[in-house]
Short mmCIF file of C-alpha atoms and ligand atoms in Angstrom, two decimals:
data_model
loop_
_atom_site.label_atom_id
_atom_site.label_comp_id
_atom_site.label_asym_id
_atom_site.label_seq_id
_atom_site.Cartn_x
_atom_site.Cartn_y
_atom_site.Cartn_z
CA UNK A 166 11.15 -12.96 24.65
CA UNK A 167 10.68 -9.52 25.53
CA UNK A 168 9.21 -6.29 24.03
CA UNK A 169 11.19 -3.39 24.08
CA UNK A 170 9.85 0.28 25.19
CA UNK A 171 12.42 2.61 23.49
CA UNK A 172 12.44 6.33 23.30
CA UNK A 173 12.92 7.09 19.69
CA UNK A 174 14.28 10.85 20.53
CA UNK A 175 16.97 9.56 22.41
CA UNK A 176 17.19 5.94 21.63
CA UNK A 177 16.78 5.07 25.67
CA UNK A 178 15.20 1.67 26.29
CA UNK A 179 12.43 2.65 28.66
CA UNK A 180 11.29 -0.83 29.65
CA UNK A 181 11.25 -4.36 28.64
CA UNK A 182 8.38 -6.36 29.00
CA UNK A 183 8.14 -10.30 28.89
CA UNK A 184 5.70 -11.38 26.06
CA UNK A 185 2.79 -13.41 27.17
CA UNK A 186 3.47 -17.02 27.51
CA UNK A 187 1.26 -19.79 25.54
CA UNK A 188 -0.44 -20.51 28.93
CA UNK A 189 -1.26 -16.72 29.60
CA UNK A 190 -2.53 -16.31 25.91
CA UNK A 191 -4.56 -19.47 26.32
CA UNK A 192 -6.04 -17.84 29.99
CA UNK A 193 -6.87 -14.49 28.25
CA UNK A 194 -8.72 -15.92 25.41
CA UNK A 195 -10.73 -17.98 27.73
CA UNK A 196 -11.57 -14.97 29.96
CA UNK A 197 -12.29 -13.11 27.00
CA UNK A 198 -14.69 -15.92 25.85
CA UNK A 199 -16.37 -16.10 29.13
CA UNK A 200 -16.64 -12.08 29.11
CA UNK A 201 -18.41 -12.03 25.85
CA UNK A 202 -21.03 -14.46 27.06
CA UNK A 203 -22.00 -11.84 29.72
CA UNK A 204 -21.37 -8.22 28.17
CA UNK A 205 -23.73 -9.33 25.21
CA UNK A 206 -26.53 -9.26 27.54
CA UNK A 207 -25.61 -6.34 29.73
CA UNK A 208 -28.05 -3.64 28.92
CA UNK A 209 -26.56 -1.46 26.03
CA UNK A 210 -27.04 1.67 28.71
CA UNK A 211 -24.75 0.08 31.12
CA UNK A 212 -22.36 -0.54 28.07
CA UNK A 213 -22.67 2.84 27.34
CA UNK A 214 -21.91 4.25 30.61
CA UNK A 215 -18.53 2.06 30.71
CA UNK A 216 -17.46 3.92 27.48
CA UNK A 217 -18.55 7.39 28.60
CA UNK A 218 -16.39 6.69 31.84
CA UNK A 219 -13.65 5.70 29.69
CA UNK A 220 -14.06 8.93 27.43
CA UNK A 221 -13.92 10.97 30.85
CA UNK A 222 -10.63 9.30 32.09
CA UNK A 223 -8.97 9.81 28.89
CA UNK A 224 -10.06 13.48 29.07
CA UNK A 225 -8.83 14.39 32.52
CA UNK A 226 -5.56 12.41 31.84
CA UNK A 227 -4.77 13.76 28.34
CA UNK A 228 -1.62 15.39 29.26
CA UNK A 229 -0.18 11.94 31.37
CA UNK A 230 -1.25 9.76 28.54
CA UNK A 231 0.32 12.34 25.75
CA UNK A 232 3.52 12.19 27.38
CA UNK A 233 3.36 8.33 27.62
CA UNK A 234 2.86 8.47 23.97
CA UNK A 235 5.51 10.69 23.02
CA UNK A 236 8.24 8.82 25.09
CA UNK A 237 7.39 5.65 23.63
CA UNK A 238 6.75 6.71 19.92
CA UNK A 239 8.03 10.40 19.74
CA UNK A 240 4.89 12.43 18.49
CA UNK A 241 5.18 15.97 19.67
CA UNK A 242 3.69 16.12 22.96
CA UNK A 243 0.86 18.51 22.38
CA UNK A 244 -0.32 16.12 19.74
CA UNK A 245 -0.52 13.30 22.20
CA UNK A 246 -2.67 15.40 24.67
CA UNK A 247 -4.95 15.83 21.49
CA UNK A 248 -4.84 12.47 20.83
CA UNK A 249 -6.21 11.38 24.13
CA UNK A 250 -8.86 14.16 23.88
CA UNK A 251 -10.08 13.03 20.47
CA UNK A 252 -10.35 9.66 21.97
CA UNK A 253 -12.43 11.06 24.78
CA UNK A 254 -14.27 12.60 22.00
CA UNK A 255 -15.20 9.18 20.24
CA UNK A 256 -15.97 7.52 23.31
CA UNK A 257 -18.71 10.21 23.75
CA UNK A 258 -20.02 9.70 20.80
CA UNK A 259 -20.53 6.08 20.94
CA UNK A 260 -21.95 6.60 24.58
CA UNK A 261 -24.41 9.12 23.25
CA UNK A 262 -25.41 7.60 20.06
CA UNK A 263 -24.41 4.02 20.26
CA UNK A 264 -27.87 2.74 21.70
CA UNK A 265 -29.78 3.97 18.64
CA UNK A 266 -27.55 2.31 16.29
CA UNK A 267 -27.92 -1.19 17.74
CA UNK A 268 -31.59 -0.60 18.39
CA UNK A 269 -33.91 -2.89 16.55
CA UNK A 270 -34.93 -1.29 13.29
CA UNK A 271 -38.58 -2.18 12.03
CA UNK A 272 -39.25 -3.13 8.42
CA UNK A 273 -42.82 -2.51 6.96
CA UNK A 274 -43.97 -6.30 6.08
CA UNK A 275 -47.81 -6.65 5.77
CA UNK A 276 -48.51 -10.01 7.13
CA UNK A 277 -45.59 -9.95 9.84
CA UNK A 278 -43.84 -8.01 12.35
CA UNK A 279 -40.27 -7.77 11.17
CA UNK A 280 -37.02 -6.26 12.21
CA UNK A 281 -33.45 -6.12 11.97
CA UNK A 282 -31.41 -7.07 14.90
CA UNK A 283 -27.76 -5.85 15.57
CA UNK A 284 -26.11 -8.62 17.67
CA UNK A 285 -22.63 -8.75 18.68
CA UNK A 286 -20.13 -10.87 17.19
CA UNK A 287 -18.18 -11.84 20.44
CA UNK A 288 -14.43 -11.55 20.84
CA UNK A 289 -12.82 -9.05 18.37
CA UNK A 290 -9.10 -9.44 18.09
CA UNK A 291 -7.40 -6.00 17.24
CA UNK A 292 -3.99 -5.85 15.63
CA UNK A 293 -2.86 -2.28 15.90
CA UNK A 294 -0.28 0.15 14.60
CA UNK A 295 2.27 2.59 16.63
CA UNK A 296 1.42 5.72 15.04
CA UNK A 297 -1.64 6.71 16.91
CA UNK A 298 -1.19 4.49 19.78
CA UNK A 299 -4.40 5.50 21.77
CA UNK A 300 -6.73 6.71 18.82
CA UNK A 301 -6.12 3.55 16.65
CA UNK A 302 -7.31 1.41 19.60
CA UNK A 303 -10.21 3.36 20.76
CA UNK A 304 -11.57 3.94 17.60
CA UNK A 305 -12.34 0.18 17.18
CA UNK A 306 -12.90 -0.27 20.90
CA UNK A 307 -15.66 2.37 21.57
CA UNK A 308 -18.16 1.10 19.03
CA UNK A 309 -17.19 -2.70 19.56
CA UNK A 310 -17.93 -2.41 23.75
CA UNK A 311 -21.11 -0.42 22.71
CA UNK A 312 -22.47 -3.24 20.19
CA UNK A 313 -21.71 -5.80 22.83
CA UNK A 314 -18.37 -7.22 21.70
CA UNK A 315 -15.20 -7.43 23.83
CA UNK A 316 -11.94 -6.74 22.50
CA UNK A 317 -8.33 -8.60 22.49
CA UNK A 318 -5.74 -6.12 21.79
CA UNK A 319 -2.65 -7.09 19.94
CA UNK A 320 -0.69 -3.76 19.76
CA UNK A 321 2.59 -2.90 18.02
CA UNK A 322 5.53 -4.30 19.63
CA UNK A 323 7.02 -0.90 20.39
CA UNK A 324 4.25 0.36 22.03
CA UNK A 325 3.82 -1.94 25.04
CA UNK A 326 3.34 0.40 27.75
CA UNK A 327 0.87 2.25 25.88
CA UNK A 328 -1.14 -1.20 24.97
CA UNK A 329 -0.85 -2.09 29.02
CA UNK A 330 -2.07 1.54 29.81
CA UNK A 331 -5.12 1.06 27.58
CA UNK A 332 -6.26 -2.08 29.26
CA UNK A 333 -5.83 -0.23 32.77
CA UNK A 334 -7.89 2.31 31.84
CA UNK A 335 -11.00 0.28 30.13
CA UNK A 336 -10.84 -1.55 33.77
CA UNK A 337 -11.07 1.63 35.46
CA UNK A 338 -13.86 2.76 33.61
CA UNK A 339 -15.77 -0.34 34.95
CA UNK A 340 -15.44 -2.93 32.01
CA UNK A 341 -15.98 -6.26 33.79
CA UNK A 342 -13.03 -8.77 33.81
CA UNK A 343 -12.05 -9.89 30.29
CA UNK A 344 -13.94 -7.39 28.35
CA UNK A 345 -10.95 -5.77 26.94
CA UNK A 346 -7.55 -7.47 27.14
CA UNK A 347 -4.13 -6.68 25.95
CA UNK A 348 -1.99 -9.74 24.64
CA UNK A 349 1.75 -8.85 24.91
CA UNK A 350 2.76 -10.69 21.57
CA UNK A 351 4.56 -10.28 18.64
CA UNK A 352 3.23 -10.62 15.27
CA UNK A 353 4.11 -14.20 14.86
CA UNK A 354 1.47 -15.28 17.38
CA UNK A 355 -1.45 -13.48 15.67
CA UNK A 356 -2.44 -16.09 12.85
CA UNK A 357 -3.13 -18.82 15.75
CA UNK A 358 -5.03 -16.22 17.98
CA UNK A 359 -7.39 -15.39 14.81
CA UNK A 360 -7.85 -19.15 14.14
CA UNK A 361 -8.73 -19.92 17.60
CA UNK A 362 -12.37 -20.81 17.65
CA UNK A 363 -13.08 -18.28 20.44
CA UNK A 364 -12.20 -15.45 18.05
CA UNK A 365 -15.00 -14.22 16.07
CA UNK A 366 -13.28 -11.46 13.90
CA UNK A 367 -10.38 -9.34 13.47
CA UNK A 368 -9.56 -5.83 12.59
CA UNK A 369 -6.13 -4.76 11.67
CA UNK A 370 -4.61 -1.26 11.14
CA UNK A 371 -1.41 -1.24 9.68
CA UNK A 372 0.70 -1.94 6.41
CA UNK A 373 -0.25 -3.91 3.42
CA UNK A 374 2.06 -6.62 4.40
CA UNK A 375 0.22 -7.29 7.79
CA UNK A 376 -3.05 -6.61 6.37
CA UNK A 377 -2.68 -9.37 3.69
CA UNK A 378 -0.96 -11.69 6.10
CA UNK A 379 -4.19 -11.34 8.62
CA UNK A 380 -6.76 -11.37 5.57
CA UNK A 381 -5.22 -14.51 4.34
CA UNK A 382 -5.48 -16.09 7.97
CA UNK A 383 -9.00 -14.79 8.64
CA UNK A 384 -10.35 -15.93 5.08
CA UNK A 385 -9.21 -19.38 5.83
CA UNK A 386 -11.09 -19.48 9.04
CA UNK A 387 -13.85 -17.73 7.52
CA UNK A 388 -14.09 -14.80 9.79
CA UNK A 389 -14.74 -11.35 9.05
CA UNK A 390 -11.99 -8.47 8.91
CA UNK A 391 -11.64 -4.99 8.81
CA UNK A 392 -8.37 -3.73 7.26
CA UNK A 393 -7.04 -0.21 7.44
CA UNK A 394 -3.99 0.06 5.54
CA UNK A 395 -1.59 2.26 4.10
CA UNK A 396 -2.28 5.47 1.97
CA UNK A 397 -0.53 7.63 -0.57
CA UNK A 398 -3.01 10.61 -0.34
CA UNK A 399 -3.46 13.22 -3.15
CA UNK A 400 -3.62 16.83 -2.21
CA UNK A 401 -4.80 18.56 -5.26
CA UNK A 402 -4.22 22.22 -5.71
CA UNK A 403 -5.86 24.07 -8.53
CA UNK A 404 -5.63 27.71 -10.01
CA UNK A 405 -8.67 29.11 -8.29
CA UNK A 406 -7.76 27.60 -4.70
CA UNK A 407 -7.14 29.96 -1.79
CA UNK A 408 -3.28 29.14 -2.24
CA UNK A 409 -1.66 30.65 0.85
CA UNK A 410 -4.27 28.34 2.82
CA UNK A 411 -3.65 25.49 0.59
CA UNK A 412 0.13 25.98 1.32
CA UNK A 413 -0.16 26.37 4.85
CA UNK A 414 -2.48 23.29 5.16
CA UNK A 415 -0.15 21.20 2.88
CA UNK A 416 2.69 21.62 5.36
CA UNK A 417 0.51 20.62 8.49
CA UNK A 418 -1.23 17.67 6.55
CA UNK A 419 2.21 16.36 5.42
CA UNK A 420 3.98 16.82 8.97
CA UNK A 421 1.10 15.88 11.38
CA UNK A 422 2.44 13.24 13.65
CA UNK A 423 5.98 13.62 12.37
CA UNK A 424 4.50 12.60 8.88
CA UNK A 425 3.59 9.18 9.97
CA UNK A 426 -0.29 9.16 9.45
CA UNK A 427 -1.91 6.86 6.90
CA UNK A 428 -4.04 9.93 5.88
CA UNK A 429 -1.37 12.37 5.78
CA UNK A 430 -1.17 14.17 2.54
CA UNK A 431 1.50 12.37 0.67
CA UNK A 432 1.34 13.50 -2.94
CA UNK A 433 0.88 17.09 -3.74
CA UNK A 434 -0.76 17.44 -7.40
CA UNK A 435 -0.40 20.95 -8.43
CA UNK A 436 -1.75 22.59 -11.83
CA UNK A 437 1.15 23.74 -13.65
CA UNK A 438 -0.20 27.52 -13.42
CA UNK A 439 0.45 27.52 -9.71
CA UNK A 440 3.09 24.65 -9.43
CA UNK A 441 6.05 27.17 -8.66
CA UNK A 442 4.50 29.38 -6.41
CA UNK A 443 2.79 26.55 -4.38
CA UNK A 444 6.16 24.54 -4.30
CA UNK A 445 8.19 27.48 -3.08
CA UNK A 446 5.50 27.86 -0.44
CA UNK A 447 5.58 24.47 0.64
CA UNK A 448 9.45 24.31 0.82
CA UNK A 449 9.69 27.43 2.98
CA UNK A 450 7.01 25.99 5.13
CA UNK A 451 8.79 22.68 5.61
CA UNK A 452 11.98 24.31 6.40
CA UNK A 453 10.68 26.79 9.00
CA UNK A 454 9.19 23.81 10.90
CA UNK A 455 10.29 23.85 14.63
CA UNK A 456 12.35 20.44 14.97
CA UNK A 457 13.16 19.45 18.37
CA UNK A 458 12.55 17.57 21.47
CA UNK A 459 9.15 16.18 21.23
CA UNK A 460 8.65 16.64 24.85
CA UNK A 461 8.88 20.49 24.29
CA UNK A 462 5.20 21.78 23.78
CA UNK A 463 6.82 24.26 21.15
CA UNK A 464 8.09 21.42 18.88
CA UNK A 465 6.42 20.92 15.71
CA UNK A 466 8.62 18.17 14.07
CA UNK A 467 10.34 15.25 16.30
CA UNK A 468 11.64 11.83 15.14
CA UNK A 469 10.37 9.12 13.57
CA UNK A 470 9.02 6.47 15.78
CA UNK A 471 12.09 4.26 15.42
CA UNK A 472 15.54 4.24 13.79
CA UNK A 473 14.80 1.37 11.63
CA UNK A 474 11.71 3.32 10.17
CA UNK A 475 14.09 6.21 9.38
CA UNK A 476 16.59 3.95 7.71
CA UNK A 477 13.71 2.60 5.34
CA UNK A 478 12.43 6.27 4.92
CA UNK A 479 15.90 7.31 3.72
CA UNK A 480 16.32 4.23 1.26
CA UNK A 481 13.12 5.21 -0.53
CA UNK A 482 14.25 8.71 -0.84
CA UNK A 483 17.56 7.81 -1.93
CA UNK A 484 16.23 5.30 -4.49
CA UNK A 485 13.98 7.89 -5.74
CA UNK A 486 16.67 10.33 -6.21
CA UNK A 487 18.89 7.82 -8.09
CA UNK A 488 16.06 7.33 -10.56
CA UNK A 489 15.76 11.28 -11.31
CA UNK A 490 13.49 12.82 -8.41
CA UNK A 491 15.13 15.86 -7.07
CA UNK A 492 15.45 16.75 -3.28
CA UNK A 493 14.29 20.80 -2.98
CA UNK A 494 15.13 20.56 0.65
CA UNK A 495 16.19 17.61 3.17
CA UNK A 496 16.62 14.40 1.79
CA UNK A 497 18.88 12.56 4.38
CA UNK A 498 19.43 12.18 7.84
CA UNK A 499 22.18 14.51 9.56
CA UNK A 500 22.95 11.65 12.11
CA UNK A 501 23.07 8.30 9.95
CA UNK A 502 21.93 5.91 12.65
CA UNK A 503 19.14 8.19 14.25
CA UNK A 504 15.36 8.24 14.32
CA UNK A 505 15.32 11.97 12.97
CA UNK A 506 14.50 12.44 9.27
CA UNK A 507 14.29 16.04 8.03
CA UNK A 508 11.36 17.46 6.48
CA UNK A 509 11.75 16.69 2.65
CA UNK A 510 10.24 18.22 -0.61
CA UNK A 511 10.72 15.73 -3.79
CA UNK A 512 10.15 16.81 -7.43
CA UNK A 513 10.40 15.47 -10.89
CA UNK A 514 9.55 12.08 -9.58
CA UNK A 515 9.47 9.33 -12.21
CA UNK A 516 6.91 6.74 -12.24
CA UNK A 517 9.43 3.66 -11.37
CA UNK A 518 10.31 5.68 -8.10
CA UNK A 519 9.43 4.49 -4.58
CA UNK A 520 8.24 8.00 -4.13
CA UNK A 521 5.70 7.47 -6.97
CA UNK A 522 4.71 3.98 -6.39
CA UNK A 523 4.96 3.60 -2.57
CA UNK A 524 3.73 4.98 0.90
CA UNK A 525 6.52 7.11 2.44
CA UNK A 526 5.77 7.20 5.91
CA UNK A 527 7.52 10.16 7.33
CA UNK A 528 7.78 14.27 6.45
CA UNK A 529 8.56 13.92 2.90
CA UNK A 530 6.33 15.75 0.36
CA UNK A 531 6.36 14.64 -3.25
CA UNK A 532 5.24 17.15 -5.95
CA UNK A 533 3.87 16.39 -9.13
CA UNK A 534 2.60 18.99 -11.82
CA UNK A 535 -0.75 18.24 -13.47
CA UNK A 536 -1.59 20.02 -16.95
CA UNK A 537 -5.34 20.15 -15.98
CA UNK A 538 -8.14 18.65 -13.88
CA UNK A 539 -7.84 15.65 -15.94
CA UNK A 540 -4.29 15.03 -15.51
CA UNK A 541 -4.57 15.75 -12.07
CA UNK A 542 -7.22 12.96 -11.43
CA UNK A 543 -4.92 10.59 -13.52
CA UNK A 544 -2.08 11.25 -11.33
CA UNK A 545 -4.33 11.09 -8.18
CA UNK A 546 -5.43 7.67 -9.06
CA UNK A 547 -2.22 6.27 -10.66
CA UNK A 548 -1.41 4.27 -7.51
CA UNK A 549 -2.76 1.22 -5.96
CA UNK A 550 -3.63 2.88 -2.72
CA UNK A 551 -7.18 4.83 -2.23
CA UNK A 552 -7.62 6.11 1.46
CA UNK A 553 -8.36 9.72 1.31
CA UNK A 554 -8.16 13.07 -0.73
CA UNK A 555 -7.63 16.34 -0.48
CA UNK A 556 -8.71 18.98 -3.06
CA UNK A 557 -8.17 22.57 -3.54
CA UNK A 558 -10.43 24.56 -5.95
CA UNK A 559 -13.12 27.27 -5.99
CA UNK A 560 -14.45 25.76 -9.36
CA UNK A 561 -17.89 24.24 -8.85
CA UNK A 562 -17.41 21.92 -12.07
CA UNK A 563 -13.91 21.11 -11.16
CA UNK A 564 -14.90 20.22 -7.48
CA UNK A 565 -17.74 17.90 -8.53
CA UNK A 566 -15.66 16.10 -11.07
CA UNK A 567 -12.72 15.40 -8.19
CA UNK A 568 -15.52 13.96 -5.88
CA UNK A 569 -16.82 11.66 -8.53
CA UNK A 570 -13.77 10.60 -10.27
CA UNK A 571 -11.23 10.12 -7.38
CA UNK A 572 -11.04 6.60 -6.15
CA UNK A 573 -10.74 6.88 -2.28
CA UNK A 574 -12.25 6.58 0.72
CA UNK A 575 -13.35 10.08 1.20
CA UNK A 576 -12.85 13.46 -0.69
CA UNK A 577 -12.01 16.63 1.34
CA UNK A 578 -12.56 19.99 -0.45
CA UNK A 579 -10.75 23.01 0.50
CA UNK A 580 -10.29 21.29 3.84
CA UNK A 581 -7.61 18.61 5.51
CA UNK A 582 -8.44 14.89 5.84
CA UNK A 583 -9.37 14.08 9.27
CA UNK A 584 -11.06 11.29 11.20
CA UNK A 585 -14.19 11.93 12.76
CA UNK A 586 -16.52 9.65 14.78
CA UNK A 587 -19.46 11.04 12.71
CA UNK A 588 -18.40 9.91 9.31
CA UNK A 589 -17.15 6.26 8.01
CA UNK A 590 -13.53 6.14 7.79
CA UNK A 591 -11.71 3.54 5.59
CA UNK A 592 -10.12 2.86 2.05
CA UNK A 593 -10.34 1.16 -1.23
CA UNK A 594 -7.76 -0.95 -3.41
CA UNK A 595 -4.90 -1.84 -1.26
CA UNK A 596 -5.78 0.90 1.25
CA UNK A 597 -7.92 -2.14 2.94
CA UNK A 598 -11.65 -2.92 3.22
CA UNK A 599 -14.24 -2.18 5.60
CA UNK A 600 -14.99 0.90 7.73
CA UNK A 601 -14.21 2.23 10.97
CA UNK A 602 -16.60 4.89 12.89
CA UNK A 603 -19.75 6.05 12.34
CA UNK A 604 -22.72 3.51 12.71
CA UNK A 605 -21.50 1.68 9.60
CA UNK A 606 -18.34 1.11 11.61
CA UNK A 607 -19.95 -0.13 14.65
CA UNK A 608 -22.10 -2.45 12.58
CA UNK A 609 -18.98 -4.04 10.68
CA UNK A 610 -18.64 -6.59 14.05
CA UNK A 611 -22.47 -7.16 14.40
CA UNK A 612 -24.75 -9.95 13.14
CA UNK A 613 -27.19 -8.14 11.04
CA UNK A 614 -29.90 -10.49 12.02
CA UNK A 615 -33.45 -10.65 10.03
CA UNK A 616 -36.41 -11.38 12.49
CA UNK A 617 -39.67 -11.90 10.87
CA UNK A 618 -42.68 -12.74 12.79
CA UNK A 619 -45.95 -13.96 11.23
CA UNK A 620 -48.87 -12.36 13.13
CA UNK A 621 -51.73 -14.53 14.04
CA UNK A 622 -54.69 -13.22 11.84
CA UNK A 623 -52.48 -11.30 9.40
CA UNK A 624 -52.26 -8.06 8.57
CA UNK A 625 -55.07 -6.70 10.13
CA UNK A 626 -54.24 -7.84 13.50
CA UNK A 627 -50.76 -6.57 13.20
CA UNK A 628 -52.01 -3.30 12.16
CA UNK A 629 -54.17 -2.84 15.00
CA UNK A 630 -51.62 -3.63 17.92
P1 LIG B 123 2.95 -2.79 10.82
O1 LIG B 123 4.19 -2.80 10.65
O2 LIG B 123 1.82 -3.53 9.51
O3 LIG B 123 2.05 -3.34 12.22
C1 LIG B 123 0.86 -2.79 12.40
C2 LIG B 123 0.68 -4.03 13.30
O4 LIG B 123 0.38 -5.39 12.56
C3 LIG B 123 1.40 -4.24 14.49
O5 LIG B 123 0.77 -4.64 15.89
C4 LIG B 123 2.29 -5.50 14.05
O6 LIG B 123 2.99 -6.08 15.04
C5 LIG B 123 1.40 -6.14 13.26
N1 LIG B 123 1.91 -7.38 12.06
C6 LIG B 123 2.92 -6.87 11.33
N2 LIG B 123 3.01 -7.77 10.50
C7 LIG B 123 2.16 -8.99 10.82
C8 LIG B 123 1.99 -10.25 10.37
N3 LIG B 123 2.55 -10.57 9.55
N4 LIG B 123 1.04 -10.70 10.84
C9 LIG B 123 0.02 -10.12 11.79
N5 LIG B 123 0.29 -9.13 12.22
C10 LIG B 123 1.32 -8.28 11.77
O7 LIG B 123 2.57 -1.25 10.35
P2 LIG B 123 3.12 -0.09 11.32
O8 LIG B 123 4.47 0.21 10.90
O9 LIG B 123 2.79 -0.13 12.69
O10 LIG B 123 2.09 1.02 10.97
C11 LIG B 123 2.31 2.05 9.68
C12 LIG B 123 1.24 1.21 8.74
O11 LIG B 123 -0.02 1.58 8.91
C13 LIG B 123 1.21 2.33 7.45
O12 LIG B 123 1.31 1.83 6.31
C14 LIG B 123 0.19 3.27 7.81
O13 LIG B 123 -0.16 3.60 6.54
C15 LIG B 123 -1.02 2.17 8.24
N6 LIG B 123 -1.82 2.99 8.85
C16 LIG B 123 -3.38 2.71 8.49
C17 LIG B 123 -4.27 3.47 8.97
C18 LIG B 123 -5.44 3.36 8.29
O14 LIG B 123 -6.47 3.63 8.96
N7 LIG B 123 -5.72 3.02 7.11
C19 LIG B 123 -4.18 4.22 10.41
C20 LIG B 123 -2.77 4.24 10.64
C21 LIG B 123 -1.81 3.37 9.96
P3 LIG B 123 4.51 -5.90 15.49
O15 LIG B 123 4.44 -4.46 15.87
O16 LIG B 123 4.58 -6.92 16.31
O17 LIG B 123 5.25 -6.31 14.21
#
């Protein structure tokens, strides 16, 4: 069996890589387990140095790495280079602050000297998606390495070259043998790897289907999991908002990464007083995007990551239109079997349509008209997802209500949703569980250990030390 690397812009097969055999998987698991024993006792300052060097490499080679991402999954080349730079930022963040995140934390306790220790868990399996082929991996890996864990990566099958490049970069950064390895396997191999006693935990970023399957296997094996799944994020616009800025941001937030971002704004919930102006601006902005070769730095919208994904998206849009939705622009492919899907705006979407219920992973904006703030919150929460949200208002009471009442892992006010290593990232409901990034993300894969030592002579002795 092979994993194919295909340029979605052209359909050209770039590489075919043999999947790892059962023997190779076993060898990699054994290396990971051996490395885990050594790495956890490597001083945290050394671990941070490796992560800092990884950041330097990602930064220095961002153009080359960006090109690799573009070739394998079609994102505009500037976005690829920016992704590598963002990975560098996360590495530097954890290299600078990681030691304090895992430092022992004293707890006041009269007769004892007590503290909380953060021990690594061991081998963490990461099952990752293709949409941000470097960022998704670094987001898990930088904190995991600093915390003393080692990583095994099962990347999406369509980005095997990115997966191998990541392994090479970590090695070049000075990580010892086995600290981070790529497994070239397809999803059918994942359950056995999770169940292997040498694997301590699993993190998955991907679809609900994959998340459910991985969580089930991890649950059976009684292993912790972090799940970062899909989203259908609301973008609420109220009359007091700065409308031109909201429109400009809406176009960007919907089409970033060719519309294939979990935290892309997907449902535009607009107060009826500004709905017409907002929708006209959104359509104009979507139609004005420069579509073209993703290797051209001027390109704003490239192809989806594969023709299969474009077919699935087109079917969701087609079904929605059959059920009553209207396409104000776009709606179907010019070239039926290609990965190219046009920027699309849908309106009048009924509740039973895929565009209402499901995640649309491509440049399709869905507009909903709300009567007032309460109605906007009702629409925002009327989905099984709860990843992130963006609300546009300059009314303080309205803003506080949105922050309190929207069921999502984050609320951004008058701004576009982004991930940032300083803040926890994750969702509620079908968008997953657990958090990545910040110190909360780092601690997901630690043994939070209570240490309580009785001091000879009691409180007085302890106090005089
Ligand atoms: P996907 O099809 O679920 O694939 C993600 C990863 O899971 C791939 O490595 C895939 O391997 C693997 N996988 C698929 N089915 C599996 C199964 N039954 N058991 C074990 N592993 C399985 O998702 P995708 O199409 O790559 O990514 C798009 C989805 O990811 C969207 O829903 C998006 O919202 C979500 N996402 C979420 C976040 C977040 O942070 N919340 C970030 C980015 C993307 P194969 O490639 O071999 O099938």
